[in-house]
């Protein structure tokens, strides 16, 4: 990783400020680090038709992929209710699968409260025996 973990978490915290979560009040920010050192950020975007909601992690991933990026090394995610302290949250199942498509199991995932308090794991730990592109060749 060309930037440190604290910097990636700070980017996720900043992205969380843009969260659009009027229905759940649960605001999430994510920062995805590409192999070349570029950071792509995202927040959750809710809709009155609830199922249309997009998680922060997929916002960051789809922004990156739509910019032509394909290789990633780390993801930081932060989240919590508006009026309570942030807790460490793990990416939802749909986001784990979407991340697996491009990042594989080696992606480092930082689940953070803030720069000083976070848990580090790999995507393979969050999605063991994942089904991915290799299965279709
Ligand atoms: N959310 C995320 O953005 N990422 C996750 O990994 C878990 C859930 C969002 C979706 C919804 O806007 C809110 O958090 C409550 O589920």
PDB file of C-alpha atoms and ligand atoms in Angstrom, residues 24 26 28 44 46 53 55-57 89-92, ligand 1:
ATOM      1  CA  UNK A  24     -31.941   4.989   8.317  1.00  0.00           C
ATOM      2  CA  UNK A  26     -26.931   5.344   9.400  1.00  0.00           C
ATOM      3  CA  UNK A  28     -21.319   5.163   5.979  1.00  0.00           C
ATOM      4  CA  UNK A  44     -24.222   5.374   1.124  1.00  0.00           C
ATOM      5  CA  UNK A  46     -30.515   5.975   0.149  1.00  0.00           C
ATOM      6  CA  UNK A  53     -30.126   2.235  -1.817  1.00  0.00           C
ATOM      7  CA  UNK A  55     -23.888   1.135   0.066  1.00  0.00           C
ATOM      8  CA  UNK A  56     -20.775   3.250   0.526  1.00  0.00           C
ATOM      9  CA  UNK A  57     -18.445   0.424  -0.474  1.00  0.00           C
ATOM     10  CA  UNK A  89     -18.957  -2.089  10.771  1.00  0.00           C
ATOM     11  CA  UNK A  90     -18.319  -4.831   8.273  1.00  0.00           C
ATOM     12  CA  UNK A  91     -19.292  -4.591   4.600  1.00  0.00           C
ATOM     13  CA  UNK A  92     -22.684  -6.164   3.854  1.00  0.00           C
TER      14      UNK A  92
HETATM   15  N1  LIG B   1     -24.687   0.413   4.504  1.00  0.00           N
HETATM   16  C1  LIG B   1     -23.513   0.668   3.842  1.00  0.00           C
HETATM   17  O1  LIG B   1     -23.362   1.736   3.212  1.00  0.00           O
HETATM   18  N2  LIG B   1     -22.535  -0.266   3.892  1.00  0.00           N
HETATM   19  C2  LIG B   1     -22.616  -1.446   4.570  1.00  0.00           C
HETATM   20  O2  LIG B   1     -21.718  -2.262   4.467  1.00  0.00           O
HETATM   21  C3  LIG B   1     -23.762  -1.699   5.434  1.00  0.00           C
HETATM   22  C4  LIG B   1     -24.934  -0.816   5.224  1.00  0.00           C
HETATM   23  C5  LIG B   1     -25.751   1.420   4.467  1.00  0.00           C
HETATM   24  C6  LIG B   1     -26.960   1.024   3.662  1.00  0.00           C
HETATM   25  C7  LIG B   1     -28.042   1.861   4.303  1.00  0.00           C
HETATM   26  O3  LIG B   1     -28.025   3.141   3.692  1.00  0.00           O
HETATM   27  C8  LIG B   1     -27.598   2.009   5.745  1.00  0.00           C
HETATM   28  O4  LIG B   1     -26.228   1.663   5.769  1.00  0.00           O
HETATM   29  C9  LIG B   1     -28.364   1.128   6.723  1.00  0.00           C
HETATM   30  O5  LIG B   1     -28.363  -0.190   6.310  1.00  0.00           O
END
